[in-house]
CSV table of C-alpha atoms and ligand atoms in Angstrom, one decimal:
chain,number,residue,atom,x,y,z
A,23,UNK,CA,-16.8,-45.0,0.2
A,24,UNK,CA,-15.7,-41.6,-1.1
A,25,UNK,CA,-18.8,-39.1,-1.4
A,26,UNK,CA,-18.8,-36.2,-4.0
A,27,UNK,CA,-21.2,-33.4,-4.6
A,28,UNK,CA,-21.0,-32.3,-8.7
A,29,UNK,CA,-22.3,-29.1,-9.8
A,30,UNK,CA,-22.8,-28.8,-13.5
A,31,UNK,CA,-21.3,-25.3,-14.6
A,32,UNK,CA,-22.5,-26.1,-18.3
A,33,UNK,CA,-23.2,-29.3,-20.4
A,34,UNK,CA,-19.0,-29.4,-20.5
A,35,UNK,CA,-17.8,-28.4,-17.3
A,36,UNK,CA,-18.9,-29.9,-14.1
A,37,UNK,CA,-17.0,-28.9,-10.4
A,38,UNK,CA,-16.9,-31.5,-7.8
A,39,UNK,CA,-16.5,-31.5,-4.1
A,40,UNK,CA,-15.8,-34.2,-1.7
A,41,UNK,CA,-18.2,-34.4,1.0
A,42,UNK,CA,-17.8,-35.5,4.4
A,43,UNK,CA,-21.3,-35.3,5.4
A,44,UNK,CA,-24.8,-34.2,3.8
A,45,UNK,CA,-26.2,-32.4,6.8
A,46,UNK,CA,-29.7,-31.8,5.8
A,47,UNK,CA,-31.7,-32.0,2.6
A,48,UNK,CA,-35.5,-30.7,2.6
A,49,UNK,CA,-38.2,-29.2,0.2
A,50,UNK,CA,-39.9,-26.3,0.5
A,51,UNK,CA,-42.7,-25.0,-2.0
A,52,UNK,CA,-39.9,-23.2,-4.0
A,53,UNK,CA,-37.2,-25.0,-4.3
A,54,UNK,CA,-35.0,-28.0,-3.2
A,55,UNK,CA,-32.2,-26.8,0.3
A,56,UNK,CA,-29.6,-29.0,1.1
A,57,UNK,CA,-26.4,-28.5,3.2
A,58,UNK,CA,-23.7,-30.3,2.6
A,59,UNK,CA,-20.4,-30.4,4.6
A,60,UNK,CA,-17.3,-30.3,2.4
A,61,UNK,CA,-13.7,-30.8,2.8
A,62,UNK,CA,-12.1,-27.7,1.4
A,63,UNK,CA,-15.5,-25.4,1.6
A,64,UNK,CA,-17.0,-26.1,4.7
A,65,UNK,CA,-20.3,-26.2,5.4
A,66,UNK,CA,-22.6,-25.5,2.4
A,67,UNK,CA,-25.7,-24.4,1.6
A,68,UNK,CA,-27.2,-25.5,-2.2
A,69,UNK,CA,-30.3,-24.5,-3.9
A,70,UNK,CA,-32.2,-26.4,-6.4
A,71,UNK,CA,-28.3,-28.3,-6.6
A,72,UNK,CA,-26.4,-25.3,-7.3
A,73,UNK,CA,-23.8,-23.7,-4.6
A,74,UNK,CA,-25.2,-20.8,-2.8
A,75,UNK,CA,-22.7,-20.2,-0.2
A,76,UNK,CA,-20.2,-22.0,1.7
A,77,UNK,CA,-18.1,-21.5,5.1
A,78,UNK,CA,-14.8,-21.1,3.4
A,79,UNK,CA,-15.4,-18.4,0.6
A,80,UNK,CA,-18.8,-16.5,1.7
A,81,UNK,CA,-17.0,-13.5,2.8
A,82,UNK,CA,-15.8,-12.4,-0.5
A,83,UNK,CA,-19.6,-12.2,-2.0
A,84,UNK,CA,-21.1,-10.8,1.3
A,85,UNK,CA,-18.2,-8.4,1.9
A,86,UNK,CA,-18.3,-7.1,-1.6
A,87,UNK,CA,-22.1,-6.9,-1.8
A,88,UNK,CA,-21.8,-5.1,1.1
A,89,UNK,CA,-19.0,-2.9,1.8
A,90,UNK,CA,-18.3,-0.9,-1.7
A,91,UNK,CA,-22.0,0.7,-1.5
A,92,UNK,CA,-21.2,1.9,2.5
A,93,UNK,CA,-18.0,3.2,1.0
A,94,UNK,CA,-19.4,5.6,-1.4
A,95,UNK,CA,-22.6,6.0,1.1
A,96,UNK,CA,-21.2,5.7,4.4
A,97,UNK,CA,-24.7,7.7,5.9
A,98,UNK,CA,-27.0,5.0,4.8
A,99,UNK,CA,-29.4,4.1,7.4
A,100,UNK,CA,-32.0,2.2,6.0
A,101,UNK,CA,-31.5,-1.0,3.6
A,102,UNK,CA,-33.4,-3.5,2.3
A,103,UNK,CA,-31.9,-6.9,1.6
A,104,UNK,CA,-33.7,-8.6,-0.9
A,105,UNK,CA,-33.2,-12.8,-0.7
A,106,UNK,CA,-30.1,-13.4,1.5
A,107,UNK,CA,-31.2,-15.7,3.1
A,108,UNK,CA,-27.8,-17.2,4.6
A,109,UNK,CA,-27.5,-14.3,6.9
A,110,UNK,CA,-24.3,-13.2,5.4
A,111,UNK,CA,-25.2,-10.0,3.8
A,112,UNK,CA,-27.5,-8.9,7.1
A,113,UNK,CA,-24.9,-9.8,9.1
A,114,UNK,CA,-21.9,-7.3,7.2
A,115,UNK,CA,-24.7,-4.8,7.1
A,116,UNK,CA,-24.8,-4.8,11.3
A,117,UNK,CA,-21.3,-3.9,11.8
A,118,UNK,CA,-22.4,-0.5,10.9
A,119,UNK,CA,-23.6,1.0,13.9
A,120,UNK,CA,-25.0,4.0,11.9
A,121,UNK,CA,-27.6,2.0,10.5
A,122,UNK,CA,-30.4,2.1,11.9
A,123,UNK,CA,-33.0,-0.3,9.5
A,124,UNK,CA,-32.4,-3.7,7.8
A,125,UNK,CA,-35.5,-4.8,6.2
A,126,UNK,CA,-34.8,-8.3,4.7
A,127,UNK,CA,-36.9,-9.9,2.5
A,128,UNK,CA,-36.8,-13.7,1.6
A,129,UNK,CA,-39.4,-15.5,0.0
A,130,UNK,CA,-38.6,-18.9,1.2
A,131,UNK,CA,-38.5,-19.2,5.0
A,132,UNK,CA,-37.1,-22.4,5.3
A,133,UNK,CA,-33.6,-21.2,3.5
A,134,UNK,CA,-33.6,-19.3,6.9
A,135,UNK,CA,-34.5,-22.3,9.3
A,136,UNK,CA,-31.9,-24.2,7.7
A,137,UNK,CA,-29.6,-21.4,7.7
A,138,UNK,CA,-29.7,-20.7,11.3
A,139,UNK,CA,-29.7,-24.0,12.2
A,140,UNK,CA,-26.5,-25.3,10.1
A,141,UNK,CA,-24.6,-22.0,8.8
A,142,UNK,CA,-24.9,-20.0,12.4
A,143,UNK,CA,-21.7,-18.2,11.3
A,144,UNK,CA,-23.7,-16.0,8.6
A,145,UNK,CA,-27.1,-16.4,10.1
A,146,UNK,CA,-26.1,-15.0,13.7
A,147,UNK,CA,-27.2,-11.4,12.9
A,148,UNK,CA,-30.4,-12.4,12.0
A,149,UNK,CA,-32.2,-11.0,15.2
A,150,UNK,CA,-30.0,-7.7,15.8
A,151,UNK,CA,-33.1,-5.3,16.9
A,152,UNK,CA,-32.7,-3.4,13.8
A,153,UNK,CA,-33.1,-6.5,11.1
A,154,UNK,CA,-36.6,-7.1,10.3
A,155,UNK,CA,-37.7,-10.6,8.5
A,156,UNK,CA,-40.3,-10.5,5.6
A,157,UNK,CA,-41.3,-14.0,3.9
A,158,UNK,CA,-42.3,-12.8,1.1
A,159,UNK,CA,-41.4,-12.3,-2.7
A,160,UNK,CA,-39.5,-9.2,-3.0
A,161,UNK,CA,-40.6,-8.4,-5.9
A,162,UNK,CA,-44.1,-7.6,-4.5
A,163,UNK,CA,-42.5,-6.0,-1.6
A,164,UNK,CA,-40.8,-3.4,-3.2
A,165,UNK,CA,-43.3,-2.1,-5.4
A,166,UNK,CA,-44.9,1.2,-4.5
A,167,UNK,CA,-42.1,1.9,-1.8
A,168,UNK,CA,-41.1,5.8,-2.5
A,169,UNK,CA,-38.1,6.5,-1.7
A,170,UNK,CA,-37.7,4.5,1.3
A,171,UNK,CA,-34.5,2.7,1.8
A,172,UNK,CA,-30.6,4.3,1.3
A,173,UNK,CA,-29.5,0.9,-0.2
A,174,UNK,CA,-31.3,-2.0,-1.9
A,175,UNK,CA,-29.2,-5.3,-2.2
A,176,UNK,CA,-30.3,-7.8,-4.1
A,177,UNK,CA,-28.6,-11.2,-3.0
A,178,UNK,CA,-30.4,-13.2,-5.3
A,179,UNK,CA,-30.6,-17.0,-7.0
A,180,UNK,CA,-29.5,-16.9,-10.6
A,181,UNK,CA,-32.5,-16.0,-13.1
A,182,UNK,CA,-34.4,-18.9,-12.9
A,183,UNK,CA,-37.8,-19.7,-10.9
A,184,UNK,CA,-38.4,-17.3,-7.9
A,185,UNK,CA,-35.2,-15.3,-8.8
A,186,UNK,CA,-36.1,-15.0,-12.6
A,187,UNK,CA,-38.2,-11.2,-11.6
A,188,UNK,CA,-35.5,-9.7,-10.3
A,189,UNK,CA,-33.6,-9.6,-13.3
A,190,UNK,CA,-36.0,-7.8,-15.2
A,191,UNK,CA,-36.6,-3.9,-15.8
A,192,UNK,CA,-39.8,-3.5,-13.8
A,193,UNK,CA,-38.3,-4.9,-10.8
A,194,UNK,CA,-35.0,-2.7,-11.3
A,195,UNK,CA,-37.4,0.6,-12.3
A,196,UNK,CA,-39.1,-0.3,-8.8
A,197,UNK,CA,-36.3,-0.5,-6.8
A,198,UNK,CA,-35.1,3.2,-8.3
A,199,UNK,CA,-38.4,4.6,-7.3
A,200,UNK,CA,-38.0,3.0,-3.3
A,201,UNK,CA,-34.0,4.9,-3.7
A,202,UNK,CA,-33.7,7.9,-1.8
A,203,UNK,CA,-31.7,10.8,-4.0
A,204,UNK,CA,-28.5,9.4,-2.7
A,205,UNK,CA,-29.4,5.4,-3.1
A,206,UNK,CA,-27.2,2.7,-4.5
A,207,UNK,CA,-28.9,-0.8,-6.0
A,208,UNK,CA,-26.0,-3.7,-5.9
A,209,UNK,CA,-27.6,-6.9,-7.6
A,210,UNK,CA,-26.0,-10.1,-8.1
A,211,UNK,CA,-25.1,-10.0,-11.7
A,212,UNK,CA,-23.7,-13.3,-12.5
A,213,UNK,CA,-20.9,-13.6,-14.4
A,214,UNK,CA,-18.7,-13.0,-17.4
A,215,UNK,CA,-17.1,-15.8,-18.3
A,216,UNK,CA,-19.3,-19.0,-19.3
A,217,UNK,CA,-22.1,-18.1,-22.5
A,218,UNK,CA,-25.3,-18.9,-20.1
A,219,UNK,CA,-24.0,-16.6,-17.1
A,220,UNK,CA,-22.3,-13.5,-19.6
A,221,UNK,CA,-26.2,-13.4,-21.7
A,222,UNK,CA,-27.6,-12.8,-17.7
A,223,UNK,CA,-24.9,-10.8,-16.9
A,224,UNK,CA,-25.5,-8.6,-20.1
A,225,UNK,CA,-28.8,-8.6,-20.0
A,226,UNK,CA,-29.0,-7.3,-16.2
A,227,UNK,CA,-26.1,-4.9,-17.4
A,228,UNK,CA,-28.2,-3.3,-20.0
A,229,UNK,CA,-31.3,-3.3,-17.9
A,230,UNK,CA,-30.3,-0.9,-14.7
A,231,UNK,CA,-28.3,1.1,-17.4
A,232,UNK,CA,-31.4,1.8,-19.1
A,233,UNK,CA,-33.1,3.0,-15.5
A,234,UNK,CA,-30.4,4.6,-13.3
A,235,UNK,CA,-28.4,7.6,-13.9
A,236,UNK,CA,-25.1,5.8,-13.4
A,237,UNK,CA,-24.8,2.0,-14.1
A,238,UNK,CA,-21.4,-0.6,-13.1
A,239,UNK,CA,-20.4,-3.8,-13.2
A,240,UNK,CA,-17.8,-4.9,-10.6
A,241,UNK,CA,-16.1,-8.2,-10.9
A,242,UNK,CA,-14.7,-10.2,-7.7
A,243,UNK,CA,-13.2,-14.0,-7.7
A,244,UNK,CA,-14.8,-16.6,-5.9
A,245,UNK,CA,-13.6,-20.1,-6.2
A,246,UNK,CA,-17.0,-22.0,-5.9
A,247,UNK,CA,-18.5,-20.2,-8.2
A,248,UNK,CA,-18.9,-21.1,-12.3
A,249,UNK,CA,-15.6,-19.8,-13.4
A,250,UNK,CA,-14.6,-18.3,-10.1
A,251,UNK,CA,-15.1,-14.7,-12.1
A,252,UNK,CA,-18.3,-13.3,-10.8
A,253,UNK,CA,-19.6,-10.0,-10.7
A,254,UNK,CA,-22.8,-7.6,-9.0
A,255,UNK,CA,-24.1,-4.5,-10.2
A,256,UNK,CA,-23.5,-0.8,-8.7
A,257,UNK,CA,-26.5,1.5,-9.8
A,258,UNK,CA,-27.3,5.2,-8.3
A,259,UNK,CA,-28.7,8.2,-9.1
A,260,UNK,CA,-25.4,9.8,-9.3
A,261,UNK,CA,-22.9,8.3,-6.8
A,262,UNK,CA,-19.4,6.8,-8.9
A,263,UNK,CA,-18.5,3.4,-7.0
A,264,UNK,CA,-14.7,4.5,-7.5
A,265,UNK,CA,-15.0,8.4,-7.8
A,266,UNK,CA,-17.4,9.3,-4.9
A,267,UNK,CA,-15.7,6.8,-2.1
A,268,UNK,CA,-14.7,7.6,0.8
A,269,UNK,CA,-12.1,5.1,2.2
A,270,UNK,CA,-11.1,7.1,5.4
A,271,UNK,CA,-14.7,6.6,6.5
A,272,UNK,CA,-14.4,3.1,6.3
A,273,UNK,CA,-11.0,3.0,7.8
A,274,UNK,CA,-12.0,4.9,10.9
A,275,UNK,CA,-14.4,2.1,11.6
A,276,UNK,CA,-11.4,-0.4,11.8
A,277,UNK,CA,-13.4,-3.6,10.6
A,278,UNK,CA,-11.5,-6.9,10.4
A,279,UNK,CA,-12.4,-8.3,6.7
A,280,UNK,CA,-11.1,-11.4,4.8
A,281,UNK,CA,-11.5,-9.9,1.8
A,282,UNK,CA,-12.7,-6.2,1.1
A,283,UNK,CA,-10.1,-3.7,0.9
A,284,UNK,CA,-10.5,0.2,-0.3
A,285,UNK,CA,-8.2,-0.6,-2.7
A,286,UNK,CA,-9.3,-4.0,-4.3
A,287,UNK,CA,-12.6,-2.2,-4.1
A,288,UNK,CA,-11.6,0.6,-6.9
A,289,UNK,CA,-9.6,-2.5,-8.8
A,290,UNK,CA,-13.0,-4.6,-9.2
A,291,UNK,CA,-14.5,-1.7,-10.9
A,292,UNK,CA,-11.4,-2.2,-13.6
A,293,UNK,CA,-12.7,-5.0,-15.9
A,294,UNK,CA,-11.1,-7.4,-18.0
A,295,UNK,CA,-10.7,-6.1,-21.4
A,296,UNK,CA,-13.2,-9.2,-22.8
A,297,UNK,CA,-15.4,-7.9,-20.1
A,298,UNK,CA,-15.7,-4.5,-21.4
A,299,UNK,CA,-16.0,-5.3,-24.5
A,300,UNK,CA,-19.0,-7.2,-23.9
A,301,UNK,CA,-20.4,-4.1,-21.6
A,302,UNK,CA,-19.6,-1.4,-24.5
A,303,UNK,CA,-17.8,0.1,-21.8
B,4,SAM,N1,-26.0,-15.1,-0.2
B,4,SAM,C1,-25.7,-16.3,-1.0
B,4,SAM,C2,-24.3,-16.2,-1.6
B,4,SAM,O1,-23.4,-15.9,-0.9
B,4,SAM,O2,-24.2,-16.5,-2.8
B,4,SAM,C3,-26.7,-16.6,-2.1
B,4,SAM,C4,-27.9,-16.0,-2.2
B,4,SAM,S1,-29.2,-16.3,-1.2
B,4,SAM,C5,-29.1,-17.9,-0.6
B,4,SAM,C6,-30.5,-16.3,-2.4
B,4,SAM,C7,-31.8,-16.2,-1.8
B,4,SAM,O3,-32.7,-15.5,-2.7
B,4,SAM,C8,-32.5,-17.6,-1.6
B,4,SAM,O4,-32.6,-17.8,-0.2
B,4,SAM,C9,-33.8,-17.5,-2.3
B,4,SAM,O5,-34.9,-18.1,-1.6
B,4,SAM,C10,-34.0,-16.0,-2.4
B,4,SAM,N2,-35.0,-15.5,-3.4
B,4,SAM,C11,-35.1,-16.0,-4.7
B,4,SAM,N3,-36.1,-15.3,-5.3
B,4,SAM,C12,-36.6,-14.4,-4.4
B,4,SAM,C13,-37.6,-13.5,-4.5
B,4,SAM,N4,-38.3,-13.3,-5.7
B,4,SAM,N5,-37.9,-12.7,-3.4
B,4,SAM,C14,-37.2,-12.9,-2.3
B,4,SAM,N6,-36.2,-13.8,-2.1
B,4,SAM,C15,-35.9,-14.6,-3.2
């Protein structure tokens, strides 16, 4: 008997996946974890029923979470990583020798059990000496911090139950007080394309506008996602994503990637014309 896992994108579009094997399915006190083991994704992880991350495609989102803000900030030495909890952004965040302190922050511990346990290709950087582990909601974490971290990336859940604060201004206006004068927020800004995502994605959009001195959206294509077209947010106190990189500092470090490039990395900041549109931009 053929086994499928559906996803429904909206109340018309539903994406389906044919499952080999559902690996583990569990409940912790915020939300529903499974891993299911697909035939063209891989291994992957769902939240609540919705993809998260899976084998096949979860370079493109941790690669582009990670490497266009150490392109424009190549010094960064402290980060925080709030959610995550995968691995996948911790773990493109170690390949940088020059930093010197991950704090990650993930409210739900179990996401990380599981994670290690059945996705060990994005959780095996969990226990480099630099990475600390906070189980805790990063929205309480980051209040109060002054000016303490280079980079804040927010690998987040879409906005709905634990995720839902850290779409919101206070968290953002917090996380630009814990920016050092050089800092870059990237959040995970949904997407453009489907009417429930593009309101989130606008909303976020206007949000970190209002707050940082200089405010993008840059969009990348991932197939498991609604609409494959999904985007995060660059925010700094100055730094251009596409002006102020530096791609022979990331060259010199000669990292294999599957996805990143210096040049894709300026072309995601070039939006679709519908997409500016809906920015103002
Ligand atoms: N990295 C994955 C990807 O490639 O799409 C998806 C994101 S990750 C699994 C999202 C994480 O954010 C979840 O583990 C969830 O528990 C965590 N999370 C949601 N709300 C949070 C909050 N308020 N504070 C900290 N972590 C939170």
């Amino acid at each position: 008997m053929e086994l499928w896992f559906t996803e429904e994108h909206t109340p018309n579009v539903r994406f389906s996946l044919k499952v080999q094997a559902h690996l583990y399915s569990g409940e912790s006190e915020f939300q529903k974890i499974d891993v299911i083991d697909t035939l063209e994704f891989g291994k992957t992880l769902l939240l609540d029923g919705l993809i998260m991350c899976s084998e096949k495609e979860e370079h493109t989102y941790h690669e582009m979470m990670v490497h266009v803000p150490m392109t424009v900030f190549p010094d960064a030495k402290r980060v925080l990583v709030i959610g995550g909890g995968d691995g996948g952004t911790v773990r493109e965040l170690t390949r940088y020798k020059t930093i010197e302190k991950i704090d990650m922050v993930e409210i739900d511990e179990l996401v990380v059990e599981v994670s290690r346990q059945y996705l060990p290709t994005m959780s095996c950087e969990l226990d480099d000496p630099r990475v600390t582990l906070y189980f805790q909601d990063g929205i309480e974490f980051v209040k109060g911090k002054e000016e303490a971290y280079d980079l804040i990336l927010v690998d987040s859940t879409d906005p709905i139950g634990p995720g839902e604060g850290l779409f919101t201004k206070a968290f953002y206006t917090d996380c630009y007080k814990a920016l050092t004068k050089q800092g870059i927020l990237i959040n995970q800004n949904e997407s453009p394309f489907y009417e429930v995502y593009r309101q989130n994605m606008m909303k976020a959009a206007e949000k970190t506008r209002e707050i940082f001195e200089l405010s993008k959206v840059y969009t990348f294509y991932i197939g498991i996602y609604p609409s494959s077209l999904w985007s995060f947010g660059f925010s700094s106190k100055g730094l251009d994503p596409v002006l102020d990189m530096k791609p022979d500092r990331f060259h010199e470090l000669g990292l294999d990637m599957h996805y990143y490039n210096t040049d894709l990395h300026a072309g995601a900041f070039m939006l679709p014309t519908y997409v500016k549109k809906l920015l103002e931009e």
